[in-house]
Coordinates of C-alpha atoms and ligand atoms in Angstrom, one line a residue:
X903 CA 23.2 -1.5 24.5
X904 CA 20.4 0.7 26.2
X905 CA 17.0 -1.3 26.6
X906 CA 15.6 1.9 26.1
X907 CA 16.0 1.6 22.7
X908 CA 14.2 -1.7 22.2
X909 CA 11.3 -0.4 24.2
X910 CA 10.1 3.4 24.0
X911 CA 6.4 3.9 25.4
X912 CA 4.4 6.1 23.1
X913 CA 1.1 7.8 24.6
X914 CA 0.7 9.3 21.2
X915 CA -3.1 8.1 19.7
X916 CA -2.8 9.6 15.7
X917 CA -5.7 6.9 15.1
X918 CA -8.0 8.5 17.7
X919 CA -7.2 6.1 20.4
X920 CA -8.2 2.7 21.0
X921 CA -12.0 3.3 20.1
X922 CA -10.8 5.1 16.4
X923 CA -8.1 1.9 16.5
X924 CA -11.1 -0.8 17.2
X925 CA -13.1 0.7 14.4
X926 CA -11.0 1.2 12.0
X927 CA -10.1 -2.4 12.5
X928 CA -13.6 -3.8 11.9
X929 CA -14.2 -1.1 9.1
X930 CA -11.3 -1.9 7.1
X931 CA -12.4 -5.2 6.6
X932 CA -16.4 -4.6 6.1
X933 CA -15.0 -1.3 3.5
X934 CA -13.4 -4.0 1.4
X935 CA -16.9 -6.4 1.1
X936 CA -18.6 -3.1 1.4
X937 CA -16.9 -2.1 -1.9
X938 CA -17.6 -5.3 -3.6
X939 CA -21.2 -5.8 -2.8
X940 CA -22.0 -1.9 -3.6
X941 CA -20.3 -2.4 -6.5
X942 CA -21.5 -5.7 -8.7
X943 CA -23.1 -6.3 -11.7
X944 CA -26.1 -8.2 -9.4
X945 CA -26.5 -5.4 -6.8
X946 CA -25.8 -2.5 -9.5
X947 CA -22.7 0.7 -8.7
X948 CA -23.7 1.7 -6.6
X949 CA -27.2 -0.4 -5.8
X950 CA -30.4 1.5 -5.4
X951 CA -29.8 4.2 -2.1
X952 CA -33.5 3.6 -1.1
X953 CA -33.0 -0.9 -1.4
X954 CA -29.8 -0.4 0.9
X955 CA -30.7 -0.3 4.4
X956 CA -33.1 -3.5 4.0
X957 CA -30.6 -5.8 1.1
X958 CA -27.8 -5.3 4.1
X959 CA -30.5 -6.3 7.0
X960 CA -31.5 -9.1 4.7
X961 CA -27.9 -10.7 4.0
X962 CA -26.3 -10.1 7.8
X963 CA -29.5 -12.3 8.3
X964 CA -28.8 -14.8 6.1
X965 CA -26.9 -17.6 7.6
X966 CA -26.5 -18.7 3.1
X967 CA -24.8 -15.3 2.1
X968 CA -22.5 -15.7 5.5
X969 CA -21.7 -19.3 4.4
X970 CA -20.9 -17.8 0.7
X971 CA -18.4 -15.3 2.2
X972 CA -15.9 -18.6 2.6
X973 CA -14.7 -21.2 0.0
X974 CA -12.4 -23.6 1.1
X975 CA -10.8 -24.0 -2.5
X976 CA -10.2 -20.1 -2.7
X977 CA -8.9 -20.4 0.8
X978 CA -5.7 -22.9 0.0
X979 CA -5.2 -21.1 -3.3
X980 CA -5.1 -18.2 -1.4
X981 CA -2.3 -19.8 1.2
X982 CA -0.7 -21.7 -2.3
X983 CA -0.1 -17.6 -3.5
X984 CA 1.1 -16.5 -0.3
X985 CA 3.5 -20.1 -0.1
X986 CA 4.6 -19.3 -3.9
X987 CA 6.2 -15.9 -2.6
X988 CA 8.1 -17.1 -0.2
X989 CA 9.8 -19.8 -2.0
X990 CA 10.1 -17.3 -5.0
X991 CA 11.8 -15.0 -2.3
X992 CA 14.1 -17.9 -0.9
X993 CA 14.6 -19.6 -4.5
X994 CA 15.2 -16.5 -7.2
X995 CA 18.7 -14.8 -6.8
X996 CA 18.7 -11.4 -5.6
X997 CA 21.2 -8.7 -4.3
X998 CA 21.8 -8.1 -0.8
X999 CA 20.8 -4.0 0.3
X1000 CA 20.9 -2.6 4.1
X1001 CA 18.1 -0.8 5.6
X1002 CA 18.0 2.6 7.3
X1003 CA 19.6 2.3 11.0
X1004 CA 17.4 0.9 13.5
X1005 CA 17.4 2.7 17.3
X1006 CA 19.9 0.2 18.2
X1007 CA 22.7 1.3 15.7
X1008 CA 22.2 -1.9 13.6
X1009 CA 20.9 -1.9 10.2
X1010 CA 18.9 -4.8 8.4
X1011 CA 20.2 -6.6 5.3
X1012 CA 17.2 -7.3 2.8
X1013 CA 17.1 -9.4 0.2
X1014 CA 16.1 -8.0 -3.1
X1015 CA 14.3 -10.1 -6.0
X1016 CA 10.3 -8.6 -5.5
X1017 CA 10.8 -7.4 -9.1
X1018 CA 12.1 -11.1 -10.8
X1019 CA 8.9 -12.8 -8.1
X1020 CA 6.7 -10.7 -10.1
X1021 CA 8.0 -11.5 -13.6
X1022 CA 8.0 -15.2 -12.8
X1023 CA 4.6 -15.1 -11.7
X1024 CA 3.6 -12.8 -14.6
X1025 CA 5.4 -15.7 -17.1
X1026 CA 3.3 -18.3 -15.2
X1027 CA 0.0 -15.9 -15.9
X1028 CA 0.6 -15.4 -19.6
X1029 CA 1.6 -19.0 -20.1
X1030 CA -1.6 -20.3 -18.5
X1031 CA -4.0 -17.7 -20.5
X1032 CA -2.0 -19.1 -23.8
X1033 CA -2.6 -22.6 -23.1
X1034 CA -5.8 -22.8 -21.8
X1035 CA -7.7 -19.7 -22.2
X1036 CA -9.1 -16.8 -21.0
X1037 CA -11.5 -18.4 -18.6
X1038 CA -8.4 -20.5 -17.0
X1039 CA -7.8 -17.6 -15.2
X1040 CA -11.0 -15.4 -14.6
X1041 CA -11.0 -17.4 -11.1
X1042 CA -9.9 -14.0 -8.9
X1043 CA -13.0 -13.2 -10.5
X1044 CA -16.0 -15.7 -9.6
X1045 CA -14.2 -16.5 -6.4
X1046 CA -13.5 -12.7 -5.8
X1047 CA -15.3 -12.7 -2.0
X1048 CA -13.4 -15.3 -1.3
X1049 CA -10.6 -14.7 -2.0
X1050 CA -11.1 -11.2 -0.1
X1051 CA -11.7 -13.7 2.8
X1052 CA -8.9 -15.9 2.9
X1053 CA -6.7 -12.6 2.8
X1054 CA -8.3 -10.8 6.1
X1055 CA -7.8 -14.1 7.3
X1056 CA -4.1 -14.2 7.2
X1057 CA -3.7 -11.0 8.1
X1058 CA -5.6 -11.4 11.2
X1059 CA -3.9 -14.4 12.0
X1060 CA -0.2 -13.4 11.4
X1061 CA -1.2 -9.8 13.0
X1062 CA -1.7 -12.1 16.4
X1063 CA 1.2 -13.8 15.9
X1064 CA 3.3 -10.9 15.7
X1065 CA 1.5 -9.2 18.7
X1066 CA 2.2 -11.9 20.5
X1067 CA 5.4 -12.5 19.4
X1068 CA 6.2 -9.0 20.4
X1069 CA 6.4 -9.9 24.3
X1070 CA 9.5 -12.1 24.1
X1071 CA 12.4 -10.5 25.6
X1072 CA 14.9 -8.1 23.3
X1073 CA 12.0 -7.7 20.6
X1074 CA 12.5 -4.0 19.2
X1075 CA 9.4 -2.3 19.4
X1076 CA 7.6 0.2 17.6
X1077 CA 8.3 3.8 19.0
X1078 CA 3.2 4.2 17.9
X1079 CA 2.9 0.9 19.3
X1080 CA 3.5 0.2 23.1
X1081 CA 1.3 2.4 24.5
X1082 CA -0.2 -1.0 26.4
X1083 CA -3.7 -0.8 25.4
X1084 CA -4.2 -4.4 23.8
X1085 CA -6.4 -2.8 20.9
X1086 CA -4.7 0.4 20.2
X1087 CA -1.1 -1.8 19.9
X1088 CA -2.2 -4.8 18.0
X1089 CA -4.0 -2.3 15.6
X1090 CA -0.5 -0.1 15.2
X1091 CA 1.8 -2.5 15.5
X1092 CA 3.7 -3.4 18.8
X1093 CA 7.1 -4.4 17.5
X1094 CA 9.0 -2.9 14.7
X1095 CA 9.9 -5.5 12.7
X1096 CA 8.3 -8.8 13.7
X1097 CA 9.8 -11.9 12.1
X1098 CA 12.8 -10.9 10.9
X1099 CA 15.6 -13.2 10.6
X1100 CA 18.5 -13.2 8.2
X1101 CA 17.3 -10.9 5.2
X1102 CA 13.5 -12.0 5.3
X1103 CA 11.5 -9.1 7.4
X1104 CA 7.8 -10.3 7.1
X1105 CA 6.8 -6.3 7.0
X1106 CA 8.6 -6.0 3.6
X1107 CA 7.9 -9.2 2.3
X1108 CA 4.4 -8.7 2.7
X1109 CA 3.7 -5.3 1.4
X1110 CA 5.5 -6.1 -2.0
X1111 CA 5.1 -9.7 -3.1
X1112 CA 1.7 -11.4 -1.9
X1113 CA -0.2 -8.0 -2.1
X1114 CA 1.3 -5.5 -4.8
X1115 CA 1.7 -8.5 -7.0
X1116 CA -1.7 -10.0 -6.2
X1117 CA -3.3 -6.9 -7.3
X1118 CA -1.8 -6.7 -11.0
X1119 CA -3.1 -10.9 -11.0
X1120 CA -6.7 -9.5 -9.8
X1121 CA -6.7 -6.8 -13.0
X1122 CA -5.2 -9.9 -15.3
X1123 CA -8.3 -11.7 -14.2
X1124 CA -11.1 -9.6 -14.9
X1125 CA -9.0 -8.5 -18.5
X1126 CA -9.9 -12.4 -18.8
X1127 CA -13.3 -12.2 -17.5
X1128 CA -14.2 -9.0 -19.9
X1129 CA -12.4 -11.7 -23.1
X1130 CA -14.3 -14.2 -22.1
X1131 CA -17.7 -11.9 -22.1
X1132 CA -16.7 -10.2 -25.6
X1133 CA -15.7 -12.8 -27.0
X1134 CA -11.8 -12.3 -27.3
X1135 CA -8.7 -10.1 -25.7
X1136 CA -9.4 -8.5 -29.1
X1137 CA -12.7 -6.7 -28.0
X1138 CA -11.9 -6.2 -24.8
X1139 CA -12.2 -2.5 -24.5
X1140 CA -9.6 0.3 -24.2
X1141 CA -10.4 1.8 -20.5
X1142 CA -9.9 -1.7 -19.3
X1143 CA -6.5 -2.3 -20.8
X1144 CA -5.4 1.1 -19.4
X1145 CA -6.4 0.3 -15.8
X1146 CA -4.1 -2.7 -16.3
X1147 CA -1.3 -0.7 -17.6
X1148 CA -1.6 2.1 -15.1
X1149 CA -1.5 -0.5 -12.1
X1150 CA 1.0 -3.1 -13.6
X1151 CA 3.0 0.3 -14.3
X1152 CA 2.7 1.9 -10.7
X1153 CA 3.4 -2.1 -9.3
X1154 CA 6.1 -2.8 -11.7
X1155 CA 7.9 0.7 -10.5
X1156 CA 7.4 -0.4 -7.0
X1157 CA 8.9 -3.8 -7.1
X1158 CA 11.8 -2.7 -9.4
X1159 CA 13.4 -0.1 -7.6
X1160 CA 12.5 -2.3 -4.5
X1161 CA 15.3 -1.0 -2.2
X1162 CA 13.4 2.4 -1.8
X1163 CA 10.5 0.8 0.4
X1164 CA 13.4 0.6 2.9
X1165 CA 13.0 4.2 3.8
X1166 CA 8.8 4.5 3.8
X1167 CA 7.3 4.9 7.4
X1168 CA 5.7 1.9 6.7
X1169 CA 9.1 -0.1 7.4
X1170 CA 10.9 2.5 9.5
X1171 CA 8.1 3.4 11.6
X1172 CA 5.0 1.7 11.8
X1173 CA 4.8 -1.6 13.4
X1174 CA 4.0 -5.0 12.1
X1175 CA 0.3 -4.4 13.2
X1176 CA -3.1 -5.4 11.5
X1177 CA -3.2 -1.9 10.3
X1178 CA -0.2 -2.7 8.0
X1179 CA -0.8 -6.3 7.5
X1180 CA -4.7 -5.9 6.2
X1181 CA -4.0 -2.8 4.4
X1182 CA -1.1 -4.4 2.6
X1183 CA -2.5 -8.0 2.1
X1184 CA -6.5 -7.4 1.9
X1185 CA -7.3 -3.7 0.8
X1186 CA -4.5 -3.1 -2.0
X1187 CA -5.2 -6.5 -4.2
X1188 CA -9.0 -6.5 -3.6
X1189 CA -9.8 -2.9 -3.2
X1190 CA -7.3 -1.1 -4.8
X1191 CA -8.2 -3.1 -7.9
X1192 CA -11.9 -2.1 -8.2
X1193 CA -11.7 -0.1 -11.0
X1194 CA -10.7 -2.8 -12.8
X1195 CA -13.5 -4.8 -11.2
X1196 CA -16.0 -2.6 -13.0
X1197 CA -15.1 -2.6 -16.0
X1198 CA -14.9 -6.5 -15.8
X1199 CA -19.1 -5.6 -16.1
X1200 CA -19.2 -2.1 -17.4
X1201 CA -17.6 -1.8 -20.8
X1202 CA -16.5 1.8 -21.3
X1203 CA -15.2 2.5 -24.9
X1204 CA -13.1 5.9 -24.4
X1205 CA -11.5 6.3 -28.1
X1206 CA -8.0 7.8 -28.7
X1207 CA -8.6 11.2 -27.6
X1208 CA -10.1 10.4 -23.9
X1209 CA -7.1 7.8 -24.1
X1210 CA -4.3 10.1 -25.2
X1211 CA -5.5 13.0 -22.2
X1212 CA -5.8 10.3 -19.4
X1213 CA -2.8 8.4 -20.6
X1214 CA -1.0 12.1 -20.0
X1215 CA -2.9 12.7 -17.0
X1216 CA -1.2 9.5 -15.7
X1217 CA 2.5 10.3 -17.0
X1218 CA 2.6 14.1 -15.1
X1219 CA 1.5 11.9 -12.0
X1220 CA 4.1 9.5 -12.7
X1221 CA 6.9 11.7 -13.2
X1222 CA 6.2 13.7 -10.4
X1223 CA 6.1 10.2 -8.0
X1224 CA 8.8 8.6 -9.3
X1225 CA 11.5 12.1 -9.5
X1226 CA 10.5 13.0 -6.1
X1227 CA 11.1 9.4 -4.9
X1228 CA 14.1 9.0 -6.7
X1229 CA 15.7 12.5 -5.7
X1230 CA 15.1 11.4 -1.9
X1231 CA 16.3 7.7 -2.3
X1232 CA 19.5 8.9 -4.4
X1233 CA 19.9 10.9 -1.4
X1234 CA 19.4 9.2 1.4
X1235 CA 21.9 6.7 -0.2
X1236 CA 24.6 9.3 -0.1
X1237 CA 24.1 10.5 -3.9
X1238 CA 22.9 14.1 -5.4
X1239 CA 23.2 13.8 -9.1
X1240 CA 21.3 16.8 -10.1
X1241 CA 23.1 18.7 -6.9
X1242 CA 20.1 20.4 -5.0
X1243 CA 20.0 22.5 -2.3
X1244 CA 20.2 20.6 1.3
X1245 CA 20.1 22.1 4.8
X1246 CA 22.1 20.1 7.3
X1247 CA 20.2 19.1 10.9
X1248 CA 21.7 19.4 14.1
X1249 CA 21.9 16.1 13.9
X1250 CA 24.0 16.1 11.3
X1251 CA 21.3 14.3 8.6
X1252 CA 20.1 16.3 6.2
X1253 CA 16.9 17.4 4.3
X1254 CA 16.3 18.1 1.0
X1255 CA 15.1 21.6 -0.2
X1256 CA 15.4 22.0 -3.7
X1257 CA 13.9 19.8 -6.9
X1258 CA 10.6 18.4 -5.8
X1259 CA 11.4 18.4 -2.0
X1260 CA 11.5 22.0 -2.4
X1261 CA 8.1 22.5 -3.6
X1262 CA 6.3 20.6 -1.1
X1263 CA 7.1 18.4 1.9
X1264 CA 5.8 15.0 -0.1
X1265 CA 6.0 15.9 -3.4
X1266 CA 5.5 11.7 -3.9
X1267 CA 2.2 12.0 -2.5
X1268 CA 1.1 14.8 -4.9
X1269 CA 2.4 12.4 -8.0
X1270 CA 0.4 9.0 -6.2
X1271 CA -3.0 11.4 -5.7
X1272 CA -2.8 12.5 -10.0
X1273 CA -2.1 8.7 -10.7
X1274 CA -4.9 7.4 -8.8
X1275 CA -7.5 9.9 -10.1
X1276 CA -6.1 8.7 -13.8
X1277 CA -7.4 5.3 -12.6
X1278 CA -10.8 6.1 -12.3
X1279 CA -10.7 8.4 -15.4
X1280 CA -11.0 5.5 -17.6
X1281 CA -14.4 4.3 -15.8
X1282 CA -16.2 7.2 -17.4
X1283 CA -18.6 9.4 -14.5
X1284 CA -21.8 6.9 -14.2
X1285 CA -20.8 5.6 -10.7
X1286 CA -18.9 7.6 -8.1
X1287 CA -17.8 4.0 -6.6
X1288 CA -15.2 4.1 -8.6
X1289 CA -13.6 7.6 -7.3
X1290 CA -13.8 6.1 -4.0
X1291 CA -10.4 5.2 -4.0
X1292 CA -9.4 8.7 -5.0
X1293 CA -10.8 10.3 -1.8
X1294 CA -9.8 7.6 0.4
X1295 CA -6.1 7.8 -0.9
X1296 CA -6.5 11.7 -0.1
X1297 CA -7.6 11.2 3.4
X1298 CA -5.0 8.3 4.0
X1299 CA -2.4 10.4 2.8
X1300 CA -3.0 14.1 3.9
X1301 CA -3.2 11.9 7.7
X1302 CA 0.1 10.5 6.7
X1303 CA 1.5 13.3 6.1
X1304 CA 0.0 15.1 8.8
X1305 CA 1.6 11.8 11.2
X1306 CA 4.9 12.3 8.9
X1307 CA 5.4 15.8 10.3
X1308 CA 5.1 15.3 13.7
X1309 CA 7.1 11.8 13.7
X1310 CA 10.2 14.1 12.1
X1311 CA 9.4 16.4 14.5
X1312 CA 8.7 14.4 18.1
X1313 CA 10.9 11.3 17.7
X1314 CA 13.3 14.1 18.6
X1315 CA 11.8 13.9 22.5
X1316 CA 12.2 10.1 22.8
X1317 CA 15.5 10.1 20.9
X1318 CA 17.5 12.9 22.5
X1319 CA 17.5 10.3 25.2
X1320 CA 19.6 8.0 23.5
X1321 CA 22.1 10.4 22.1
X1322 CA 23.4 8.3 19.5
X1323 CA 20.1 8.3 17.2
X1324 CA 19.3 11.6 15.1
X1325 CA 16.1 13.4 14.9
X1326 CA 15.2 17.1 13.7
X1327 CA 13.1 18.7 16.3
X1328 CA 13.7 22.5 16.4
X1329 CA 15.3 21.5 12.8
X1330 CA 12.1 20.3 11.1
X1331 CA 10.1 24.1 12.3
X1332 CA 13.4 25.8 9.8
X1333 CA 12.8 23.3 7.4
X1334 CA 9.0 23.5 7.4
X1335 CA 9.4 27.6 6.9
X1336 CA 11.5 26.9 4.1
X1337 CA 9.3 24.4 2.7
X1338 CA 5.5 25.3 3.7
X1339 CA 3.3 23.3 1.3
X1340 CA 2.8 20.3 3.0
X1341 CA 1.5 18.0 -0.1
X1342 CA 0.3 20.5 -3.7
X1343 CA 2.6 23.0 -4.2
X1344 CA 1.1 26.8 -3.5
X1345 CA -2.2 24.7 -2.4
X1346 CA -1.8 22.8 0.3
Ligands
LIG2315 P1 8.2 9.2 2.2 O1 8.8 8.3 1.3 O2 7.9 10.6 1.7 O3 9.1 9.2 3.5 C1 9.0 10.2 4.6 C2 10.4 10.3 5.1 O4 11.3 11.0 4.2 C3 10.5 11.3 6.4 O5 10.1 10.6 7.5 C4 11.9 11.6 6.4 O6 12.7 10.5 6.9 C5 12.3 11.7 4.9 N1 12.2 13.1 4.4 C6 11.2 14.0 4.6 N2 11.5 15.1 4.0 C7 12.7 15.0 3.4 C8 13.6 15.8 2.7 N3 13.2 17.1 2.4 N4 14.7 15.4 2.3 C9 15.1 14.1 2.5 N5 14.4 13.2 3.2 C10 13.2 13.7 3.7 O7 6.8 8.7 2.8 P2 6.0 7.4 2.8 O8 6.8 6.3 3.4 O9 4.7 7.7 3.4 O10 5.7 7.1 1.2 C11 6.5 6.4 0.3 C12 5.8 6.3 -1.0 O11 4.8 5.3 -0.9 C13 5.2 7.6 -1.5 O12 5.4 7.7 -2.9 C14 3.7 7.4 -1.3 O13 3.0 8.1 -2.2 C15 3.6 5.9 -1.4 N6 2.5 5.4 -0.7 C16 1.5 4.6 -1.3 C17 0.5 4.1 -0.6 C18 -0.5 3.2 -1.4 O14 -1.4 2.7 -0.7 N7 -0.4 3.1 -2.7 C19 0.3 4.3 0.8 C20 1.3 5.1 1.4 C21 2.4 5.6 0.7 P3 14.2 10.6 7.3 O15 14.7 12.0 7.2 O16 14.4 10.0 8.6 O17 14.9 9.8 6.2

């Protein structure tokens, strides 16, 4: 085996270096309590512009509203979720699928059961609600900061681990994440796929069960907390229930056809950094969620026409996501069941340029930007908190894209030295003629 392939230096900085990595890493975190302040039923959504500057001078002051960032008790239920996953991963039965092939030839088994982990903790949801109540579970709720807390915990924590974890000999590192600037490579990620044994892969793991799950939870909770303020799941209002279908929806899709995560960059690229790890863990349950959040305290009624449009808004972004995913995942796994057009690499892989890969180069992305405006749609246009989300998903994933094009296009340079391993190079300039929109067909 060449070491080459377990360690390939990268002096490529897509994050702006170490600075843009070292602020990113403290802003992620602050964006999420950021969110959550500027967007409560004490501090308003967003608060008064002209009371900001001197309510955040007044709190970073306050050694009380440091002290009410933490909660013990939120803190072990926190670790109780993340302890439930795992032995719902080890316990519940699921098949066996292989990953995409690693640099050094070999290709991970994972084991598949994120979907029956989120039905078993759904079960365990419901049945708690119908014993005891609505309030039993508004808890995400009232301990929401805390909860936030305990998560950027864990990711920091486990993001050490794996940094350091990444030094022992024969770890396969990330092709973004050895540049060997301590900030830059514990932000990216230094090796591929830290703790990884058998068919657990902690990336994986963590980026469908104790997050994606989490999230739907977080809506169920503040369904429960609107209930428990109106006096019954029967008044609580329509925008409300379609946040929690969108999400539960988009989550549901995602842990169902679980296998396709296996080709994202998140898994075959990007290391197991605290990029990953807090975006995954802290940002998607308790940031991803805040539409929901809002409407916990702002009822918005919408009737059946606003319903109907949004509720179509939401379907065109969904059939767009889950075709284009499917069409790629079909054929990546050696099917083309509506035969489209394909140009065959050098390399001998092949790209996809018919159906929605012909129309754009992430056709996926274009269906994920619709879906998330139609779940802000429902919280009406008196705060532009709630759009947040949208914009930030745009910038996230034009830059993906953006890194996506030049990955396909420069793993070529560190791969053509280890012949075995395919990459397009010269390939990806044909295929980018043949396909020039990079994200909204004819727009962009
Ligand atoms: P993709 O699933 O689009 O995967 C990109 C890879 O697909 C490329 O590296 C290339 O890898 C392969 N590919 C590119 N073009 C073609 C083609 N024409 N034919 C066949 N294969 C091709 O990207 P992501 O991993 O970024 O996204 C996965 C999903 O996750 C998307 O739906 C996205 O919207 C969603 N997402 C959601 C986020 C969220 O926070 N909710 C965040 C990020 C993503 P190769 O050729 O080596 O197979």
């Amino acid at each position: 085996m060449n070491p080459s392939h377990y360690k390939a230096m990268s002096a490529e900085n897509p994050f702006l270096g170490p600075p843009g990595a070292f602020f990113i890493s403290i802003g992620v975190p602050s964006t999420i309590y950021a969110l959550h302040f500027g967007c409560s039923e004490t501090n308003g959504c967003p608060p008064n512009p002209t009371q900001i500057p001197q309510r955040v001078a007044s709190a970073l002051s306050d050694p009380e509203w440091w002290k009410g960032l933490w909660d013990t008790k939120a803190t072990l239920m926190y670790l109780a979720w993340y302890a439930f996953c795992l032995v719902a991963w080890a316990m519940l039965p699921g098949s066996r699928v292989q990953g995409t092939m690693l640099r050094t030839g070999e290709k991970k088994l994972y084991k598949i059961n994120a979907f029956s982990t989120f039905l078993l903790a759904l079960c365990l949801t419901f049945c708690t609600i119908y014993l005891y109540g609505p309030h039993s579970f508004t808890f995400l709720h009232s301990k929401f900061v805390n909860f936030i807390t305990a998560s950027i915990l864990v990711a920091f924590v486990e993001s050490v681990v794996c940094y350091a974890a990444s030094f022992r000999p024969g770890a396969l590192l990330a092709l973004g994440g050895n540049t060997g600037n301590f900030i830059y490579d514990f932000y990216i990620g230094r090796e591929l796929n830290p703790f990884s044994f058998g068919t657990f892969d902690l990336k994986t793991f963590n980026e469908l069960r104790p997050s994606l799950i989490l999230w739907v939870l977080v809506d169920i909770s503040m369904v429960c907390e609107q209930a428990v303020r109106r006096g019954g799941f029967a008044n609580v209002t329509d925008s409300l229930w379609l946040v929690l279908l969108f999400q539960s929806v988009y989550v549901g899709d995602s842990l169902y056809y679980e296998s396709a995560i296996l080709t994202t960059m998140d898994i075959t690229t990007d290391g197991g950094g605290f990029m990953l790890t807090v975006g995954i863990l802290s940002l998607v349950p308790f940031a991803y969620s805040l539409q929901a959040s809002y409407l916990a305290f702002t009822p918005v009624v919408l009737g059946p026409v606003r319903t109907i449009m949004i509720l179509g808004f939401n379907f065109v972004g969904y059939w767009i996501f889950r075709g284009a995913n499917a069409e790629k995942n079909d054929f990546r796994n050696g099917g083309n069941p509506k035969n489209l057009k394909f140009m065959t690499t050098e390399s001998g892989s092949k790209l996809l340029t018919s159906g929605w890969w012909g129309c754009s180069r992430h056709p996926n992305y274009f269906g994920d930007l619709l879906m998330a405006l139609a779940w802000s749609l429902p919280t009406g246009f008196s705060t532009p908190i709630t759009y947040v989300y949208v914009l930030y998903f745009l910038v996230l994933l034009v830059h993906r894209q953006r890194r996506d094009d030049e990955a396909c296009e420069k793993k070529s340079v560190v791969v053509l030295a280890s012949s075995e391993f395919y990459m397009y190079g010269k390939d990806w300039h044909k295929y980018m003629q043949l396909v020039p929109y990079r994200i909204i067909p004819y727009v962009y």
